Coordinates of C-alpha atoms (C1' of nucleotides) in Angstrom, one line a residue:
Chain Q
X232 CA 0.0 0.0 0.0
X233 CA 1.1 3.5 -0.4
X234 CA 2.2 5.5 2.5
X235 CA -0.2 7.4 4.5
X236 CA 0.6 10.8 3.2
X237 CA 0.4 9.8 0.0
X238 CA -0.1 13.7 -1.3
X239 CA 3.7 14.1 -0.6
X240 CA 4.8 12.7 -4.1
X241 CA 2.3 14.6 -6.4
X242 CA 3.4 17.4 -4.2
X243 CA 7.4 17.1 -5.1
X244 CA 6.1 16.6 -8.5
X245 CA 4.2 19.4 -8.8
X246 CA 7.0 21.4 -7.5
X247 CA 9.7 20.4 -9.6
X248 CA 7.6 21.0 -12.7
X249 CA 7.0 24.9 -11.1
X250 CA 10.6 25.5 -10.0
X251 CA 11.4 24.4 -13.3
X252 CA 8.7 27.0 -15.1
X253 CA 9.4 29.9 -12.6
X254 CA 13.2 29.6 -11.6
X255 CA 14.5 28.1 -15.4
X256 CA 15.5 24.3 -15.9
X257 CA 19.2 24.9 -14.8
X258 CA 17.7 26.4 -11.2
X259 CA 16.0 22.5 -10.5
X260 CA 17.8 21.7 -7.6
X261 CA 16.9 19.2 -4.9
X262 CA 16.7 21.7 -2.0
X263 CA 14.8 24.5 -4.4
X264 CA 12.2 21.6 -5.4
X265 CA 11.7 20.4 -1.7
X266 CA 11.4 24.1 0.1
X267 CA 8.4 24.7 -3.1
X268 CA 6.9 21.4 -2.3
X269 CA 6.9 22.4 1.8
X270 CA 9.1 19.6 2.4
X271 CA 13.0 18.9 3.6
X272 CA 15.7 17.6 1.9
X273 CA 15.2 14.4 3.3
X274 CA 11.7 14.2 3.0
X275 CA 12.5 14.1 -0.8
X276 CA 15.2 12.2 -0.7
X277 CA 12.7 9.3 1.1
X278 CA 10.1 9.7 -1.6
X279 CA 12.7 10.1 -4.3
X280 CA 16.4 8.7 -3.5
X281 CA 17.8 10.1 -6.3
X282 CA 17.0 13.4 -8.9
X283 CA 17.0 10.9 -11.6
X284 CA 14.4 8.8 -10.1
X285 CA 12.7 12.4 -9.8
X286 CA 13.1 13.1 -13.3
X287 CA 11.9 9.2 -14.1
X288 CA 9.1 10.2 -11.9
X289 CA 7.9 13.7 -14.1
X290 CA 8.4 12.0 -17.2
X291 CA 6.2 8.5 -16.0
X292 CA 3.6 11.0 -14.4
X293 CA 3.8 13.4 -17.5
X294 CA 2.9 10.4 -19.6
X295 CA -0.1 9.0 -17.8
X296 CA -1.8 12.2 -17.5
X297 CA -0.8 12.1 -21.8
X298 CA -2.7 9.0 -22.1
X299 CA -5.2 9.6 -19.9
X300 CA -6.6 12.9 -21.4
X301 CA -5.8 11.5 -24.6
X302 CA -8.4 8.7 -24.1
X303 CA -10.8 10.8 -22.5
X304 CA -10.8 13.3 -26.0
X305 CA -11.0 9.7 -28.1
X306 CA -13.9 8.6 -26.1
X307 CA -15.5 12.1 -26.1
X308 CA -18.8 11.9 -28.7
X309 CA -17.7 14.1 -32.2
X310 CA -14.4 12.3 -32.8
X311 CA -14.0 10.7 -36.0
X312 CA -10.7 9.8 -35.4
X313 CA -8.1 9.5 -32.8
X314 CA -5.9 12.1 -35.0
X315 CA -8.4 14.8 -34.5
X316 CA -8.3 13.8 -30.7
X317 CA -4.8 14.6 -30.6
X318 CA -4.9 17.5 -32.7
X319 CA -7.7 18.4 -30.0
X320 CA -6.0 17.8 -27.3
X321 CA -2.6 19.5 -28.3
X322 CA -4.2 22.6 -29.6
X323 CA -5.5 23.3 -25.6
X324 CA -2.8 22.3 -24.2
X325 CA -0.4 24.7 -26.1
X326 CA -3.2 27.9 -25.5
X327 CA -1.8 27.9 -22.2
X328 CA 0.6 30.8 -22.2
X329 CA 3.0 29.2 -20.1
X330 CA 4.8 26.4 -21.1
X331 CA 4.4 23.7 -18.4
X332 CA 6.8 21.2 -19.0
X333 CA 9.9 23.1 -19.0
X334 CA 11.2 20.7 -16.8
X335 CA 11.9 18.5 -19.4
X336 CA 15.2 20.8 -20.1
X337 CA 16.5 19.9 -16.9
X338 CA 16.0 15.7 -17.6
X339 CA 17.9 16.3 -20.8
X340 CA 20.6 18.3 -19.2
X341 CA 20.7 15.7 -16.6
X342 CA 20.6 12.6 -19.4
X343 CA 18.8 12.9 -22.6
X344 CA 18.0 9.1 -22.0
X345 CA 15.4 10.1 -19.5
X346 CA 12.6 11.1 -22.5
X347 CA 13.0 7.8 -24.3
X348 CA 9.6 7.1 -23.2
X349 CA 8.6 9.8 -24.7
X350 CA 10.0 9.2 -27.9
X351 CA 8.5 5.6 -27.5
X352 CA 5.4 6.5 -26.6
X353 CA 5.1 9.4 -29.3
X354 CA 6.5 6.5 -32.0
X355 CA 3.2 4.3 -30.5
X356 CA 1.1 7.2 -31.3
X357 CA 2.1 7.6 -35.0
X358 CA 2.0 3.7 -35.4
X359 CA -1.8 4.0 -34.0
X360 CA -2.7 6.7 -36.5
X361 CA -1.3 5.1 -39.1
X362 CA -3.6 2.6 -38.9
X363 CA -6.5 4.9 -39.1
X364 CA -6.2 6.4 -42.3
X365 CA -5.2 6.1 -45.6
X366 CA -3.6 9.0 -46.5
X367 CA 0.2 9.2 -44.7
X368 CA 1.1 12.4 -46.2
X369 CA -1.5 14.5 -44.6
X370 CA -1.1 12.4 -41.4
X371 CA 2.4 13.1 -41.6
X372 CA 2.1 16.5 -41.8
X373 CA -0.5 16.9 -39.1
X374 CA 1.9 14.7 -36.7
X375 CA 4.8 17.4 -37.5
X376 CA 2.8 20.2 -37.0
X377 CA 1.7 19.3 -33.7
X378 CA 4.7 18.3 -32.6
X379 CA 6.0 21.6 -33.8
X380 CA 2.6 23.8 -32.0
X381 CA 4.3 21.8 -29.1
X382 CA 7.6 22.7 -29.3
X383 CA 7.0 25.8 -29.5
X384 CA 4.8 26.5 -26.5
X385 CA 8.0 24.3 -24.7
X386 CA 10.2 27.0 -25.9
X387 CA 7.6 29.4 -24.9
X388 CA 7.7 30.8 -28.5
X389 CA 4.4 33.0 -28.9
X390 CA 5.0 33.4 -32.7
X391 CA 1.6 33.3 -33.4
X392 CA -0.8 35.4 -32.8
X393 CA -4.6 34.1 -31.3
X394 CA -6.2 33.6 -34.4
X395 CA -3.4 32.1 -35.9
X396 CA -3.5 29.6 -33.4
X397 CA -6.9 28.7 -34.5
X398 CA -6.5 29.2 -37.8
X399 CA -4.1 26.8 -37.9
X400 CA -6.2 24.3 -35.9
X401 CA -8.9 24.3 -38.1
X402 CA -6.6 23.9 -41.1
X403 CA -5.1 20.6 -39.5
X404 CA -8.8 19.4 -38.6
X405 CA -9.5 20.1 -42.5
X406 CA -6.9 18.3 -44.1
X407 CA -7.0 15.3 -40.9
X408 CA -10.2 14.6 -42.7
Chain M
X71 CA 54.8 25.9 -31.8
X72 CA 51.4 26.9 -30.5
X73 CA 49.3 28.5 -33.5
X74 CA 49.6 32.4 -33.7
X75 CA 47.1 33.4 -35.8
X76 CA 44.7 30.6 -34.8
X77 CA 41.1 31.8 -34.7
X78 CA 40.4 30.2 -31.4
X79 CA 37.1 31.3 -31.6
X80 CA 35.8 29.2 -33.9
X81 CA 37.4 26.2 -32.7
X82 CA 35.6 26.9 -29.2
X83 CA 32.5 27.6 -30.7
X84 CA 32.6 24.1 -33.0
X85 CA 34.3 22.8 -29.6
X86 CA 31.7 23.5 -27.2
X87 CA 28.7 21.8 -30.1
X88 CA 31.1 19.0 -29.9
X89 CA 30.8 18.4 -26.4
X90 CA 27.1 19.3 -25.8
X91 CA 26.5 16.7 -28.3
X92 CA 28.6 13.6 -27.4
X93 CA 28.7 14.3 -23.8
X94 CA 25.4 15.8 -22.8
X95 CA 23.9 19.0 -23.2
X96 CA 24.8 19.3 -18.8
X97 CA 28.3 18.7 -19.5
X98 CA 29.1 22.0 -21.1
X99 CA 31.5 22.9 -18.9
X100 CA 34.3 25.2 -19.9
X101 CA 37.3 22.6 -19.1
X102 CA 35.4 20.3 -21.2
X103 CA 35.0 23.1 -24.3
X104 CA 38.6 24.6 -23.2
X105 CA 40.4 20.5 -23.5
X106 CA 38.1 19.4 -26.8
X107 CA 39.4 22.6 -29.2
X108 CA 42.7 22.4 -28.1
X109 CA 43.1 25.4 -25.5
X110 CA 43.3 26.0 -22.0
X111 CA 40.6 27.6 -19.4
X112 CA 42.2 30.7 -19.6
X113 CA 42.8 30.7 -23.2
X114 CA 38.9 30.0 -23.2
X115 CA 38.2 32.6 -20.9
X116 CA 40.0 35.6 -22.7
X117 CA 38.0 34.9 -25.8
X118 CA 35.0 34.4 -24.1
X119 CA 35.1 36.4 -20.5
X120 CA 31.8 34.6 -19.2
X121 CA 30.1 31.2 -20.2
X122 CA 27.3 33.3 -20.9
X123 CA 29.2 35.4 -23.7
X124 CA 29.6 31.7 -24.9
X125 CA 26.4 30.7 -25.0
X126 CA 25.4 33.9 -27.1
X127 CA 28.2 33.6 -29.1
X128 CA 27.0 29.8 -30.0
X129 CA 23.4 31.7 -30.6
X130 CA 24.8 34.1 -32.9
X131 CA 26.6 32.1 -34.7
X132 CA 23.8 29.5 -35.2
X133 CA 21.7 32.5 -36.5
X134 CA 23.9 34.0 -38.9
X135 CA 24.6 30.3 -40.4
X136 CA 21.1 29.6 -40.6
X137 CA 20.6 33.3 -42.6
X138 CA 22.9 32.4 -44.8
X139 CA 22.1 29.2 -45.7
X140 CA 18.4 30.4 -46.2
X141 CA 19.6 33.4 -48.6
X142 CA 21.5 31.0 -50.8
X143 CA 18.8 28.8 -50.6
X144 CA 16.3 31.2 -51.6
X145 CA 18.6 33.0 -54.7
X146 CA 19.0 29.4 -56.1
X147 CA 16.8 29.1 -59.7
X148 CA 14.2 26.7 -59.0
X149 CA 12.5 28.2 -55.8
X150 CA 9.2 30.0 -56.7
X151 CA 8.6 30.9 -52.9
X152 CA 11.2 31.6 -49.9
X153 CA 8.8 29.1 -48.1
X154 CA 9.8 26.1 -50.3
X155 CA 13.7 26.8 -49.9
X156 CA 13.0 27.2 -46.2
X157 CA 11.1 23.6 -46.4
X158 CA 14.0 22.3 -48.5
X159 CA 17.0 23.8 -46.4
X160 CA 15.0 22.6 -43.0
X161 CA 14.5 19.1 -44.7
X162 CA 17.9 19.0 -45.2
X163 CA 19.3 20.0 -41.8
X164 CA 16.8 17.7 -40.4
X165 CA 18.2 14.7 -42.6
X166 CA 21.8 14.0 -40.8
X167 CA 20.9 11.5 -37.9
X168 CA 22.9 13.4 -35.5
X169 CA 21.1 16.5 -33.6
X170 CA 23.9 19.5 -34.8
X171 CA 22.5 22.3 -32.1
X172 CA 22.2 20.5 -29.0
X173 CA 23.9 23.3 -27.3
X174 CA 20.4 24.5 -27.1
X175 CA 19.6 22.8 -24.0
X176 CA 22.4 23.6 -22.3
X177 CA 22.0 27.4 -23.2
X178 CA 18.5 27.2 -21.7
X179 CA 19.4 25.4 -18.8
X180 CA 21.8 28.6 -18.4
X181 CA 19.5 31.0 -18.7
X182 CA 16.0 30.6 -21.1
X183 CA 16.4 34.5 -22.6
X184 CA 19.6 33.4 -24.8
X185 CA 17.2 31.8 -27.0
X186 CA 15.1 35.1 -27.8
X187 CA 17.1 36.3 -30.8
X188 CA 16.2 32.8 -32.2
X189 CA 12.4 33.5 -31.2
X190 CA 12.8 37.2 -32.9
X191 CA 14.5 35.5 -36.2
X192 CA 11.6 32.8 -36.4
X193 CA 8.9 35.6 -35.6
X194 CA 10.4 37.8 -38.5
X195 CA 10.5 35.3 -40.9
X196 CA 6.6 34.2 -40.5
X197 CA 6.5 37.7 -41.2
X198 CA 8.2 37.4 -44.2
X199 CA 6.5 34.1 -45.4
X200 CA 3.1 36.0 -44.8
X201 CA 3.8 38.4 -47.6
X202 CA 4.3 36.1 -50.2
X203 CA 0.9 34.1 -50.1
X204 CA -2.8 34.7 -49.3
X205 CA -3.1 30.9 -47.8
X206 CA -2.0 32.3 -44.5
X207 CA -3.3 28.5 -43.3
X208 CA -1.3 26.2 -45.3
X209 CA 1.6 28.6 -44.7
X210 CA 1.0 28.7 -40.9
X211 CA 0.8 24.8 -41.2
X212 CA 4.2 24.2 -43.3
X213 CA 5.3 26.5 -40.8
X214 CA 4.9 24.8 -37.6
X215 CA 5.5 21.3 -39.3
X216 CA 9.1 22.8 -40.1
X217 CA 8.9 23.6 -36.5
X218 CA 8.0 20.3 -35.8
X219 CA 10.6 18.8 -37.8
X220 CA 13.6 20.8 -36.9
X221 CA 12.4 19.7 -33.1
X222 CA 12.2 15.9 -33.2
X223 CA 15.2 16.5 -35.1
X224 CA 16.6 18.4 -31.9
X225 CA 15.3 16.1 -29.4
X226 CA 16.5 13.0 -31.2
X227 CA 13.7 11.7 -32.1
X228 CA 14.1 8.9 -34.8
X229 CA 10.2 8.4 -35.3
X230 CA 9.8 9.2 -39.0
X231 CA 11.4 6.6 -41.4
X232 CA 13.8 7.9 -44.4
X233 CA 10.5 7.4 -46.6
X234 CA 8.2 9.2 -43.9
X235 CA 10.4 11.9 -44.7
X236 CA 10.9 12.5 -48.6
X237 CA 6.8 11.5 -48.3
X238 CA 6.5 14.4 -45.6
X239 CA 8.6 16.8 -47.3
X240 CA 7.1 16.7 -50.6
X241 CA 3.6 16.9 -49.0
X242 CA 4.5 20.0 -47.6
X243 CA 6.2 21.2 -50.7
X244 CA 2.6 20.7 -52.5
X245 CA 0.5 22.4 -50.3
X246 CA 3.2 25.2 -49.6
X247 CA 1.9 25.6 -54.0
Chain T
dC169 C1' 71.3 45.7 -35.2
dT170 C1' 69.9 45.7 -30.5
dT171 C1' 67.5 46.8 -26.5
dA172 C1' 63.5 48.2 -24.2
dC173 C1' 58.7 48.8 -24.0
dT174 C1' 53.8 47.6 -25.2
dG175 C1' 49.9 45.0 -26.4
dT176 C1' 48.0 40.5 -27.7
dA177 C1' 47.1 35.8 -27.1
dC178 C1' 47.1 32.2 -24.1
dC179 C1' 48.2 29.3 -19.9
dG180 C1' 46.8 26.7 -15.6
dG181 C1' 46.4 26.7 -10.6
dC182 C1' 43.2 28.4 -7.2
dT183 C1' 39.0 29.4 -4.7
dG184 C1' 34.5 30.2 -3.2
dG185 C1' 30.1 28.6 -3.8
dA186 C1' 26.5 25.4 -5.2
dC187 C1' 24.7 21.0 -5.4
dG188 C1' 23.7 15.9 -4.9
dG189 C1' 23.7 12.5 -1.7
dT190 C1' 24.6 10.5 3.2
dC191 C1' 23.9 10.4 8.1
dT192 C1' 22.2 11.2 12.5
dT193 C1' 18.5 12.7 15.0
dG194 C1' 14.0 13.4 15.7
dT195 C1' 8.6 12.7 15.4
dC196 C1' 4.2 10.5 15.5
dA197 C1' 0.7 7.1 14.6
dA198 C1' -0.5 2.4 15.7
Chain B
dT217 C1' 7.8 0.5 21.7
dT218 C1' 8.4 0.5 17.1
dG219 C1' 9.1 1.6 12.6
dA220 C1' 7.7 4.5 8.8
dC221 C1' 8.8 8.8 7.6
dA222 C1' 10.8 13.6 7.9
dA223 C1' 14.4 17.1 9.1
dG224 C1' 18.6 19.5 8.1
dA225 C1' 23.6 19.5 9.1
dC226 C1' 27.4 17.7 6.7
dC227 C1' 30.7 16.0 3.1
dG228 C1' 32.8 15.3 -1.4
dT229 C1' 32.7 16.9 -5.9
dC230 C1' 32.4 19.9 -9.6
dC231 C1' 32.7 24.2 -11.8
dA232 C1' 32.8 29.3 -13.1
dG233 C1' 35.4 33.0 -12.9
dC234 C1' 39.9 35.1 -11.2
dC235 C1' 44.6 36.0 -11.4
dG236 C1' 49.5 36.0 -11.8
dG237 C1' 52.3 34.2 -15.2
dT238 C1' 54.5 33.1 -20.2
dA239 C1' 55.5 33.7 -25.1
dC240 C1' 55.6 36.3 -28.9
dA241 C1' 54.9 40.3 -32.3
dG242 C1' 55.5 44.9 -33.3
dT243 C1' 57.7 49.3 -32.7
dA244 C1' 61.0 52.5 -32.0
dA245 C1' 64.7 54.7 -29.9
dG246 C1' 69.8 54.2 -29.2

DNA sequence: CTTACTGTACCGGCTGGACGGTCTTGTCAA
DNA sequence: TTGACAAGACCGTCCAGCCGGTACAGTAAG
C-alpha cells in the first residue's frame, strides 16, 4: 500500500515542474524543489532517492496524465478519429501561455536518456494513426505540425498570434479529414 | 609551436557543439569546451570572458549560419517561394541523424532568454513568409511542421522513417503551392 | 642591429560557492 | 515500543570565474 501521506509525491512533482517554469531548468535543484513542495531535503530524498528517479518520476507521471486525457478526447462523442483527438487535445494544451513542462530541459541536461519514453510513446502514437487512415502524407504532416505547436509553447515561443493559433487548428482538422 | 594566428574562436565555438552533443547538453563545462578545441581555461576565458558570452556567441553564430544558408537557398533558380527553400533547407538540416544544435539545451538550462534572438529571427521570418501568399493556413501549417521537424530532429527523435520523410517533405512542398 | 617597451594571445592553478547524496537525530501514529 | 517517515547539518565533488604568469609580435629609440 502507499504511504499514509500519499499527497507528498504529487506534491514534489508538482514542485519540480514549477521550480522548473518559474526559476529556469538549470535552477531544479533538490533543495529549491523540496522548500516549493513544503518539504525537507530528506523528505524528498525518502520519496525520491535520487534526482534521476525524480526526473523518471515527471516523465512517467507526464505520460499518464498524456494518455489519460488523450483517451478521454478519443472517447468524447464528435471524434471521427483518434488524430483529430490529438490534434484536439494539443491545440488546448499549447493555448496555455506558459509552457508547463519546462522541466523537461533539466531531464535532458541531466541525461537525454530520460525522454526515451517519450519518444517511445510518441513512435506508439504515430503507429496507431497510421492505422486509421489512408492517406500518410496529410497524417504526416498533421503529426509534425503538432509536434511543432508543441515545441513551441515548450520554448515558450508565442510566434503566433490568437487567431493564428486557430487558424491553424482548423486547417489541420480540414486536411486530418 | 602553438598557432599564432589561430582563430580560437571558432574552434571553441565548433568545440563547445562538440561536447554538448557527445557528452550531454549538462556537460558543457568550460574545461570540457577549453580540452576538446585544443586550449586552456584561460585561453577560453580571454575569448569568451563569461560562459554566458559563450552561450550567445554559440546563438549568434547559429543565426547567422542559418541566414545564410536560407539566402542562398532562396537565390537558387528553382524556388518560386522563400517558403519552399525554407522547407528544403530545414528538410535537409533535419536529414543527418545526429542532432547538430544540442547546445540549445544547455543554453537554456543557463538561462532561457539566450534563446530570444532565435524567437525574434523565427517571428520575422513568419512575417516574411506572410507576404508572399494569401493561404495564410497552409503557410501557418508548413510552418509549424518545419517547427516540428527541426524539433524531433533536436530532441532525437528517430520516429519518421527515411520514406516518412521524402513522403512528408514533398507533401509540404505541395501544399506550400 | 639591439635593447627596451607595449599590447595581444594564451596558460593553468586556485577558490569560493553550489549541489547531490549521506547520516544522524528526531517525530508520531499504531 | 516500534518503525515508517521527515528534518537538516554535513561532506565530497564539480565548476565558473579570477589572477598572476608566459610567449611572442610589433615598434622605436639608441
Amino acid at each position: 500500500m502507499r504511504p499514509r501521506k500519499a499527497n507528498s509525491r504529487e506534491k514534489i512533482l508538482a514542485a519540480a515542474a514549477d521550480v522548473a517554469r518559474e526559476a529556469g531548468p538549470g535552477s531544479l535543484s533538490l533543495e529549491a524543489v523540496a522548500s516549493r513542495a513544503g518539504v525537507s531535503k530528506g523528505g524528498l530524498l525518502y520519496n525520491f532517492p535520487t534526482k534521476a528517479k525524480l526526473m523518471q518520476g515527471l516523465v512517467e507521471n507526464y505520460l499518464s496524465d498524456f494518455r489519460k486525457a488523450l483517451e478521454a478526447r478519443a472517447a468524447e462523442a464528435g471524434h471521427e478519429s483518434v488524430l483529430s483527438a490529438y490534434i484536439k487535445l494539443s491545440a488546448d494544451d499549447c493555448e496555455r501561455p506558459k509552457p508547463s513542462a519546462t522541466w523537461m530541459f533539466s531531464a535532458i541536461a541531466e541525461d537525454p536518456d530520460f525522454l526515451t519514453p517519450i519518444k517511445a510513446f510518441k513512435h506508439q502514437l504515430l503507429e496507431r494513426l497510421k492505422g486509421e487512415t489512408s492517406d500518410l502524407g496529410s497524417l504526416l504532416i498533421c503529426f509534425v505540425a503538432i509536434e511543432g505547436l508543441r515545441s513551441m509553447n515548450l520554448f515558450d515561443s508565442d510566434v503566433l498570434s490568437e487567431d493564428e493559433h486557430k487558424l491553424l487548428v482548423t486547417s489541420l482538422l480540414k486536411i486530418a479529414g
